[in-house]
Tab-separated table of C-alpha atoms and ligand atoms in Angstrom:
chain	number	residue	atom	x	y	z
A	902	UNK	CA	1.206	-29.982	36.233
A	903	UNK	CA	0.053	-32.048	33.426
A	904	UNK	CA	1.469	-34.809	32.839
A	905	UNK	CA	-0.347	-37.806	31.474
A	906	UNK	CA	1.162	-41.262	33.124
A	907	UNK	CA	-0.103	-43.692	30.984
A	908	UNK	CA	2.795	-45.384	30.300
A	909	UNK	CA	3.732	-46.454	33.974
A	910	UNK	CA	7.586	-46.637	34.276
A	911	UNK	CA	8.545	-43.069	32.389
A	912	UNK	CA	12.115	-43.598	32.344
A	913	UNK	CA	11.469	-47.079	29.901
A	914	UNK	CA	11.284	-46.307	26.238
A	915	UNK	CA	8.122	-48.407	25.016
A	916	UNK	CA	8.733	-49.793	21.261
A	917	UNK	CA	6.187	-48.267	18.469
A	918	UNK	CA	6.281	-49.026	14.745
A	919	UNK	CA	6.401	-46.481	12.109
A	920	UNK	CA	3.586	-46.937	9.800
A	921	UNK	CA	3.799	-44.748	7.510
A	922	UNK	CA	6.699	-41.763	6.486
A	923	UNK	CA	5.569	-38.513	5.193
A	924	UNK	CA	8.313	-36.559	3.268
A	925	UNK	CA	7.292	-32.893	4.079
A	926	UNK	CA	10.362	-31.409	2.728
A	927	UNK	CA	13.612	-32.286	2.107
A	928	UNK	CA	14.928	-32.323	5.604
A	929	UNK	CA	11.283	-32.774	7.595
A	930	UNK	CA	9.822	-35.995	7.840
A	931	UNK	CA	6.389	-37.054	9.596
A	932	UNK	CA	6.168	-40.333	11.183
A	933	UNK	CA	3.186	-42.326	11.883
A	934	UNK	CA	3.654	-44.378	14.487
A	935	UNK	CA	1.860	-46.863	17.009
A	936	UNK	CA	2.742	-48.674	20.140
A	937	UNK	CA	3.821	-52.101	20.040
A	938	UNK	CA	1.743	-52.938	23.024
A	939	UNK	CA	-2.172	-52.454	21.706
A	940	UNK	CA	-3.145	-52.140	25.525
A	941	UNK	CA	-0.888	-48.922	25.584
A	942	UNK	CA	-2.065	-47.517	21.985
A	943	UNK	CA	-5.407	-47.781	23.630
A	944	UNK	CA	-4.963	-46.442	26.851
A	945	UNK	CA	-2.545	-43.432	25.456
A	946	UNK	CA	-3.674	-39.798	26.016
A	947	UNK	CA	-2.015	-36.549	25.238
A	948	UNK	CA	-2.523	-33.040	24.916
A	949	UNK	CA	-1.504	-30.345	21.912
A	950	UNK	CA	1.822	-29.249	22.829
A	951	UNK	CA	3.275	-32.141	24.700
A	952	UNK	CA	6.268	-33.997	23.759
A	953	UNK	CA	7.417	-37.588	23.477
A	954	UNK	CA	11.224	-38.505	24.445
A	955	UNK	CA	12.453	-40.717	20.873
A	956	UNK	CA	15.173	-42.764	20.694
A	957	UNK	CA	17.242	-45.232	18.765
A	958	UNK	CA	19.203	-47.780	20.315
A	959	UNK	CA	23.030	-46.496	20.091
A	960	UNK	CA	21.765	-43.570	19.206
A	961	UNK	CA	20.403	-41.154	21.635
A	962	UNK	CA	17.373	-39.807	22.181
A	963	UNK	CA	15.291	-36.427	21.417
A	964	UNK	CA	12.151	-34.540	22.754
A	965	UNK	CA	9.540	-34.138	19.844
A	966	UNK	CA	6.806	-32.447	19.667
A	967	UNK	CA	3.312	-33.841	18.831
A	968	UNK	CA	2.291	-32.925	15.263
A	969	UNK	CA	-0.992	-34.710	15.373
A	970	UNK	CA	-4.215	-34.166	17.692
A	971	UNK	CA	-5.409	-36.388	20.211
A	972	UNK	CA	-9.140	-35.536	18.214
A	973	UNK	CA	-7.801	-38.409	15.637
A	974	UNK	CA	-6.874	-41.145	18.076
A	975	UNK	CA	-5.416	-44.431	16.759
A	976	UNK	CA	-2.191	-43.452	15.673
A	977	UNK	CA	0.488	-40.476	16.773
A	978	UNK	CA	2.506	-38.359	14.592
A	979	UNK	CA	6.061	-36.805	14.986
A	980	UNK	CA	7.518	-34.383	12.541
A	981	UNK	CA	11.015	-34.911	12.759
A	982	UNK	CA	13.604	-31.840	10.979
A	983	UNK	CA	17.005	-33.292	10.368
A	984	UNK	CA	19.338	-31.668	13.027
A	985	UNK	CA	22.227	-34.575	14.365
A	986	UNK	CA	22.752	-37.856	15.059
A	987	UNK	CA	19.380	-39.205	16.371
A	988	UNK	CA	16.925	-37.174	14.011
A	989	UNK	CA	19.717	-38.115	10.884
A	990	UNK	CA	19.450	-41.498	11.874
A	991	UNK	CA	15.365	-41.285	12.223
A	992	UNK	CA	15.499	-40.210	8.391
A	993	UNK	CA	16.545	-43.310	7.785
A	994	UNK	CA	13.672	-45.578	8.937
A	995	UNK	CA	11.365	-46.287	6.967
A	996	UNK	CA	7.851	-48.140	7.517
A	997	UNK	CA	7.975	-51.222	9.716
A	998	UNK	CA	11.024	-49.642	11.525
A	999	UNK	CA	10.826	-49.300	15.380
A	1000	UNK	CA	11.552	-46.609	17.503
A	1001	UNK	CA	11.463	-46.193	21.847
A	1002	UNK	CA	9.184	-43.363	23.070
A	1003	UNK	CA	8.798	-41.955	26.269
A	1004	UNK	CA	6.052	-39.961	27.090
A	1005	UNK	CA	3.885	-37.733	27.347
A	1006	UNK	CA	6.287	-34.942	28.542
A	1007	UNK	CA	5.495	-31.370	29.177
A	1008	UNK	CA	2.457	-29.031	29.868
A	1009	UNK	CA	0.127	-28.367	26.903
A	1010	UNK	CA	-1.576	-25.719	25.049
A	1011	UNK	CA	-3.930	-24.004	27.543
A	1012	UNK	CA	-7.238	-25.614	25.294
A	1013	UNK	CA	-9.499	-24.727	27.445
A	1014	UNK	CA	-8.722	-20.741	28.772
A	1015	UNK	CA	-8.938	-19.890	24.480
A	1016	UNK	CA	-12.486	-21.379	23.937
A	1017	UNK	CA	-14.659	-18.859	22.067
A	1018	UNK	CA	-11.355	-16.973	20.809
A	1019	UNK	CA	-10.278	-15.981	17.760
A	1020	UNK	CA	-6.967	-17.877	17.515
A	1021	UNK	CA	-3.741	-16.585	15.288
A	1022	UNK	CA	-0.953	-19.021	14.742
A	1023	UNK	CA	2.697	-17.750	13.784
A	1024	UNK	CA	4.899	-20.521	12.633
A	1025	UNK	CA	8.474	-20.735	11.508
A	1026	UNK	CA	9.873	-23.750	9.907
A	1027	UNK	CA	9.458	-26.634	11.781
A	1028	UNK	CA	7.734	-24.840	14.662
A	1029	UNK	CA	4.426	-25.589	12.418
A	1030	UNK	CA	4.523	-28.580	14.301
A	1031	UNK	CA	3.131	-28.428	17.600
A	1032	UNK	CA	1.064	-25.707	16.256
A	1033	UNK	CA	-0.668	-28.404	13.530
A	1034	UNK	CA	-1.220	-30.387	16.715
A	1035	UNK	CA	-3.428	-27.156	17.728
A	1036	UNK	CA	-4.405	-26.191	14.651
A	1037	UNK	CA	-6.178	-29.451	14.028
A	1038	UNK	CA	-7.415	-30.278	17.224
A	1039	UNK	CA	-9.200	-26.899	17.482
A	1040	UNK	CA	-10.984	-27.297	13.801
A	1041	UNK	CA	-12.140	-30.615	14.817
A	1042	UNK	CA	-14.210	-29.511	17.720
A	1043	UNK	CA	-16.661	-27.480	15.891
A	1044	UNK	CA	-17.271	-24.082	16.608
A	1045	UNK	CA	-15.945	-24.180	20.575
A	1046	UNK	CA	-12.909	-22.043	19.277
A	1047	UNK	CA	-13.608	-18.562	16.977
A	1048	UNK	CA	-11.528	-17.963	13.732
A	1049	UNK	CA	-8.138	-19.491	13.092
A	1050	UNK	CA	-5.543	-17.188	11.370
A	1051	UNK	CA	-2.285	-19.336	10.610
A	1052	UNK	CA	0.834	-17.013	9.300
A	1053	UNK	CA	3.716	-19.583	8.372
A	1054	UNK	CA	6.966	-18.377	7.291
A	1055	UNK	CA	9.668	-20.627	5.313
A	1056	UNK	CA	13.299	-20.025	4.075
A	1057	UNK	CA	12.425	-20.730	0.386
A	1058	UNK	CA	9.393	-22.480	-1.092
A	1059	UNK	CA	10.832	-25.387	-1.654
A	1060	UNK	CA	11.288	-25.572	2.464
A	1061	UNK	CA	7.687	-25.388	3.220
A	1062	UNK	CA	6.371	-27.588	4.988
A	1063	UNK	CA	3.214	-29.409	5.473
A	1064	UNK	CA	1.728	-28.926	2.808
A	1065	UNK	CA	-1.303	-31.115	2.447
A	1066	UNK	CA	-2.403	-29.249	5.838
A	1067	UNK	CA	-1.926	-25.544	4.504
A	1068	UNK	CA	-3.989	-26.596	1.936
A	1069	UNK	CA	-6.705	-27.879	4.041
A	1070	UNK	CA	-6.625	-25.010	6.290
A	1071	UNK	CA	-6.857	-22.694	3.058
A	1072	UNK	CA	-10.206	-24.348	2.007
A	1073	UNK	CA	-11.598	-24.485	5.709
A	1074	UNK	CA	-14.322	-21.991	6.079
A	1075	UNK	CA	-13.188	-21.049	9.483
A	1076	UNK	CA	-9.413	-20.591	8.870
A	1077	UNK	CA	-7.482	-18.320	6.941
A	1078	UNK	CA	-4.089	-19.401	5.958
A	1079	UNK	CA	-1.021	-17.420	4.712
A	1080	UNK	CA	2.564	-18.271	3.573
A	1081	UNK	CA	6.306	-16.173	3.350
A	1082	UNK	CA	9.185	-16.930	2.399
A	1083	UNK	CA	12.574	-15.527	3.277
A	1084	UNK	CA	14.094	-16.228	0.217
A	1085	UNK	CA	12.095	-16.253	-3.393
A	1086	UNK	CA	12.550	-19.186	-6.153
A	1087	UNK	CA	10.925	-18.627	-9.565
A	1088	UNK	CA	7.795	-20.015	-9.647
A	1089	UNK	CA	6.544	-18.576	-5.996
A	1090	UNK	CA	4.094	-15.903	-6.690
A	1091	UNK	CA	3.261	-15.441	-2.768
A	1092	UNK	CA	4.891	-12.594	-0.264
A	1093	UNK	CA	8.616	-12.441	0.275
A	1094	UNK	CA	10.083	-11.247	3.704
A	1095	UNK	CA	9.946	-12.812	7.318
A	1096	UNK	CA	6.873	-13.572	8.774
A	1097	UNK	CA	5.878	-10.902	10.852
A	1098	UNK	CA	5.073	-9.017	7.553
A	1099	UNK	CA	1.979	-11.038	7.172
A	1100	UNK	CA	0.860	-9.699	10.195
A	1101	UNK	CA	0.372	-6.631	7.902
A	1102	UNK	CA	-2.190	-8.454	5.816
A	1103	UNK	CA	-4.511	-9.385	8.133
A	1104	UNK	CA	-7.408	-7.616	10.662
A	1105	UNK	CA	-6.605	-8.675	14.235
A	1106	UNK	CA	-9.093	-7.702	17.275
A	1107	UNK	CA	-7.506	-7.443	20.315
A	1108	UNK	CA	-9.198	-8.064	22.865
A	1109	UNK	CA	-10.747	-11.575	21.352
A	1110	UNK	CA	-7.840	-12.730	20.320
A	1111	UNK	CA	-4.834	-15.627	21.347
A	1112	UNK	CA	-1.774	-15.889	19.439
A	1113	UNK	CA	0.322	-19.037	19.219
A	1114	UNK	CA	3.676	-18.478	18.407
A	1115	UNK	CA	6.256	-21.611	17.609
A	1116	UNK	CA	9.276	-21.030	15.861
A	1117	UNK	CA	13.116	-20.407	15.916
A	1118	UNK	CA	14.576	-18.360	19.003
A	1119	UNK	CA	14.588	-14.766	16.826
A	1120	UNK	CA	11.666	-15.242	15.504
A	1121	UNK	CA	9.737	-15.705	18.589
A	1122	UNK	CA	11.771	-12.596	19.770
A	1123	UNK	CA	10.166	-10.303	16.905
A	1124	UNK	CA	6.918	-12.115	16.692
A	1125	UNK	CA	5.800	-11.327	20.717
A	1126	UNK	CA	6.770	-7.717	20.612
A	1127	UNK	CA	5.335	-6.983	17.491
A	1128	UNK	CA	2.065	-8.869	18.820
A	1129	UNK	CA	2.595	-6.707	22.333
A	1130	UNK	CA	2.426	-3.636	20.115
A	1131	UNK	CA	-0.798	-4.530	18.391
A	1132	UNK	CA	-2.177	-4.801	21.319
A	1133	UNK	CA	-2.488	-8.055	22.256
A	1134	UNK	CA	-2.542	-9.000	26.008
A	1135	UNK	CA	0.678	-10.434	27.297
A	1136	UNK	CA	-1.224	-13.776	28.948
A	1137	UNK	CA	-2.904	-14.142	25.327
A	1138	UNK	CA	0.216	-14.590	23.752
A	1139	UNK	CA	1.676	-18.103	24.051
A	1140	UNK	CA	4.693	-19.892	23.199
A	1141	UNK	CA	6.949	-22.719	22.865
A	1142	UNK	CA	10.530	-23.114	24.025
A	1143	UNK	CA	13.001	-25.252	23.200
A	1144	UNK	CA	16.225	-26.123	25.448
A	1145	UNK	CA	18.439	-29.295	25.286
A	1146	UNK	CA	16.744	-32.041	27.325
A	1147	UNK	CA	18.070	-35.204	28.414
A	1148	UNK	CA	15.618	-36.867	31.046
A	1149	UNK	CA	12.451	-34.884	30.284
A	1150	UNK	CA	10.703	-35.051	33.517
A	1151	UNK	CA	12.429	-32.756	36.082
A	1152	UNK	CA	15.191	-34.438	37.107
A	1153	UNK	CA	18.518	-33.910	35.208
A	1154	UNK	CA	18.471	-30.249	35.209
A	1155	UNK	CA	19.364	-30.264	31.813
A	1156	UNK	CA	16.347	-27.705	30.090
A	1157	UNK	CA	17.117	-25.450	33.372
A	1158	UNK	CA	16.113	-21.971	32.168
A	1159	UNK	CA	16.527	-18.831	35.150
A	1160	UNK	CA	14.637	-21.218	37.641
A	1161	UNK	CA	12.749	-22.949	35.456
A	1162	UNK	CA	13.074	-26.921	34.255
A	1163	UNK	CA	11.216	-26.417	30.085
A	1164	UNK	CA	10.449	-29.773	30.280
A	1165	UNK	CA	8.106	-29.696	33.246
A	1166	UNK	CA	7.414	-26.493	33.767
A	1167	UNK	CA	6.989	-25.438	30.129
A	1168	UNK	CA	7.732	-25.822	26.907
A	1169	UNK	CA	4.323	-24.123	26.799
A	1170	UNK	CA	4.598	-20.300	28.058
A	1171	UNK	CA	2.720	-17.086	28.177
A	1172	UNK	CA	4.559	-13.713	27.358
A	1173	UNK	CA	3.109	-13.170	30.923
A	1174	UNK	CA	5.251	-15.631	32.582
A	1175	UNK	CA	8.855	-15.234	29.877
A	1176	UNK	CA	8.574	-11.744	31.112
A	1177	UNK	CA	9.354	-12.602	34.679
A	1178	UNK	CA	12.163	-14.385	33.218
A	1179	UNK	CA	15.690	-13.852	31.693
A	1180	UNK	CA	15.162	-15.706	28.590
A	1181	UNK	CA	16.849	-15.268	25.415
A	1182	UNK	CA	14.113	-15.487	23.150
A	1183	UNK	CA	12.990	-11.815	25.159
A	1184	UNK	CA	16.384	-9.706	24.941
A	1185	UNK	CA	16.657	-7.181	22.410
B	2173	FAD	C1	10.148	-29.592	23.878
B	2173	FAD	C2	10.843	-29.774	22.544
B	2173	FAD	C3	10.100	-30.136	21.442
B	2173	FAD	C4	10.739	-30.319	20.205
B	2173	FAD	N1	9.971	-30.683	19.135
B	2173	FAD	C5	10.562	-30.916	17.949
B	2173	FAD	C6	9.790	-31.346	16.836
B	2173	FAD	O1	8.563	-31.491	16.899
B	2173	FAD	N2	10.446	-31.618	15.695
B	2173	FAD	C7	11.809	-31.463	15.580
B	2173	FAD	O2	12.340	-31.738	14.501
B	2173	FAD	N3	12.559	-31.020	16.597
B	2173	FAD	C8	11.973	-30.768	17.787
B	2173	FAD	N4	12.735	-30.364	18.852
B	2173	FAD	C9	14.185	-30.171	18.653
B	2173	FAD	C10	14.855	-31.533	18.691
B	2173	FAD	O3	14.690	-32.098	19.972
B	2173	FAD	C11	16.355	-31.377	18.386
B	2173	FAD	O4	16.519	-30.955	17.054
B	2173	FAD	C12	17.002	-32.732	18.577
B	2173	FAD	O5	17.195	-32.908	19.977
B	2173	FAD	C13	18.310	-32.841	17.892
B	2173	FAD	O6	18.812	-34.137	18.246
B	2173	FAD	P1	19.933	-34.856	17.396
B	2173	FAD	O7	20.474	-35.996	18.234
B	2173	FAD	O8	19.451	-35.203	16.041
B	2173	FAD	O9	20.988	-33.712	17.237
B	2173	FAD	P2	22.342	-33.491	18.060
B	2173	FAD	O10	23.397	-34.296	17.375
B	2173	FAD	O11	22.106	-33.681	19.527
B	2173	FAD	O12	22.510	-31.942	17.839
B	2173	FAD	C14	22.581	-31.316	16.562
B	2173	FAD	C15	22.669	-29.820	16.803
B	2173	FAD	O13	21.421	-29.319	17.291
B	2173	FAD	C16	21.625	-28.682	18.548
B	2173	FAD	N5	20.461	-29.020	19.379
B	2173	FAD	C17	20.123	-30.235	19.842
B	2173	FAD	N6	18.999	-30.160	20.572
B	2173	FAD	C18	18.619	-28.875	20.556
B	2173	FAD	C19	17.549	-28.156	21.143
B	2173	FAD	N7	16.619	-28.753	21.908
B	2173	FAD	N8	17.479	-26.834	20.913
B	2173	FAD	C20	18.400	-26.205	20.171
B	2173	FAD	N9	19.439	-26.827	19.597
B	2173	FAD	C21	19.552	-28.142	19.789
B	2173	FAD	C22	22.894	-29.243	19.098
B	2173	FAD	O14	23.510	-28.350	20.014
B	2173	FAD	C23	23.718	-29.426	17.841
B	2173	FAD	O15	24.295	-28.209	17.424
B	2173	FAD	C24	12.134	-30.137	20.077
B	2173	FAD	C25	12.888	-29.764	21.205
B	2173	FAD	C26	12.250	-29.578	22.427
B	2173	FAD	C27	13.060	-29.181	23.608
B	2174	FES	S1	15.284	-32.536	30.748
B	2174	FES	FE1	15.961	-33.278	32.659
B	2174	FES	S2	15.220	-31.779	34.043
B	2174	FES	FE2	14.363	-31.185	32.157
């Protein structure tokens, strides 16, 4: 299991400050942030994929995802959507505000088993997150990874999010970027219709090939069959799950999941290993 203890006592929020807010649509926000304690914001490692516990005082508290990549060290980034009380209340702070994070929760992206692939992201709505963790992380280590493909779908174009990333990735000379939207607004000139259209538009090999899929609960559902039926290999096709969490590291019970606890034991998971499981993200 991978679980980075760097900050010693896991169950003790640590205070960071928010540097910096990034308004990425009108109900995702990305927030810089950095530990009070320099030692810490030194001596703190994570991994694509991970997740930090983040809480308010009176509150709550509320597993999110890593949006940035460890390959940029000095600061961390969560992207937080508006949901309830604690992420309504995050949308509130504003730079200089603190927050408590636990952390690092969860096992990570597989990095190192999808060196030398071609790599093809599917992303719905805020489940661009963890995959921009990736997504990043991979294009900053030269050519150790083959060809990213990122397919991100969005309710309307005024919901997509990101964008100063998609249009990185679009100029990158080893990614290829495309964007959907559910619904169309005038102005958006791009494809209409749920994202496993775009799959469509693109050449996909097989056999080279790792797909990282992050999104809401039906997409996922559509997304890994239709990738099954291309042909991709069910332990190349990797997700992320999300299930109410209260403690984060295996104790509570809370994320159980047919056997499972998705806070130690995922959120990361093959189509290999969901398929051995009665998950809702699987059933027709
Ligand atoms: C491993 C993991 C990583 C996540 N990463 C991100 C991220 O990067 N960015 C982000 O914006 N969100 C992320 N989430 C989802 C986020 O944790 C929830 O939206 C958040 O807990 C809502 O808290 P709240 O107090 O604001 O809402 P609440 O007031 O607790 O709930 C609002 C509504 O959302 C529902 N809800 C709460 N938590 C979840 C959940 N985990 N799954 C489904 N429905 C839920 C509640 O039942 C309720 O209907 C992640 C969740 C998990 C498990
Ligand atoms: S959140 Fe407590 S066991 Fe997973």
């Amino acid at each position: 299991m991978t679980i980075n203890h760097t900050i010693e006592n896991s169950y003790l929020p640590r205070p960071a400050r928010i540097s910096e807010v990034i308004e990425e649509n009108s109900r995702i926000k990305t927030f810089v942030l950095s530990f009070a304690d320099q030692e810490l914001n030194r001596s703190f490692s994570y991994r694509p994929g991970q997740f930090m516990m983040v809480s308010i005082p009176h509150c709550g508290e509320a597993p999110i995802s890593f949006s940035s990549t460890p390959s940029r060290p000095g600061t961390i980034q969560l992207s937080v959507r508006r949901a309830g009380r604690l992420t309504d209340a995050m949308h509130q702070l504003g730079t200089g505000a603190m927050v408590g994070l636990r952390g690092p929760f969860g096992r990570p992206f597989p990095l190192d088993r999808i060196i030398g692939r071609d790599l093809l992201f599917v992303a719905g709505g805020i489940g661009l997150a963890p995959l921009r963790s990736v997504i990043n992380y991979c294009l900053d280590q030269d050519n150790s990874y083959g060809r990213l493909t990122i397919l991100y779908g969005s309710r309307t174009p005024d919901d997509i999010a990101f964008k100063r990333d998609l249009d990185l990735w679009r100029q990158h000379p080893r990614a290829t970027c495309l964007l959907t939207v559910d619904q169309t607004r005038p102005g958006w000139d791009g494809p209409v219709g749920v994202v496993t259209g775009l799959l469509d538009a693109i050449e996909v090999t097989p056999a080279n090939t790792v797909a990282l899929v992050c999104g809401p609960p039906l997409m996922i559902r559509f997304v890994l069959a239709r990738l099954s039926r291309i042909g991709l290999k069910e332990k190349n096709i990797i997700t992320t799950l999300e299930r109410q969490m209260k403690c984060g590291l295996g104790i509570c019970g809370h994320c159980h999941m047919d056997g499972q606890l998705v806070c130690v034991d995922g959120p990361v998971y093959t189509m290999a290993q969901l398929l051995e499981l009665d998950v809702m993200e699987l059933h027709p």
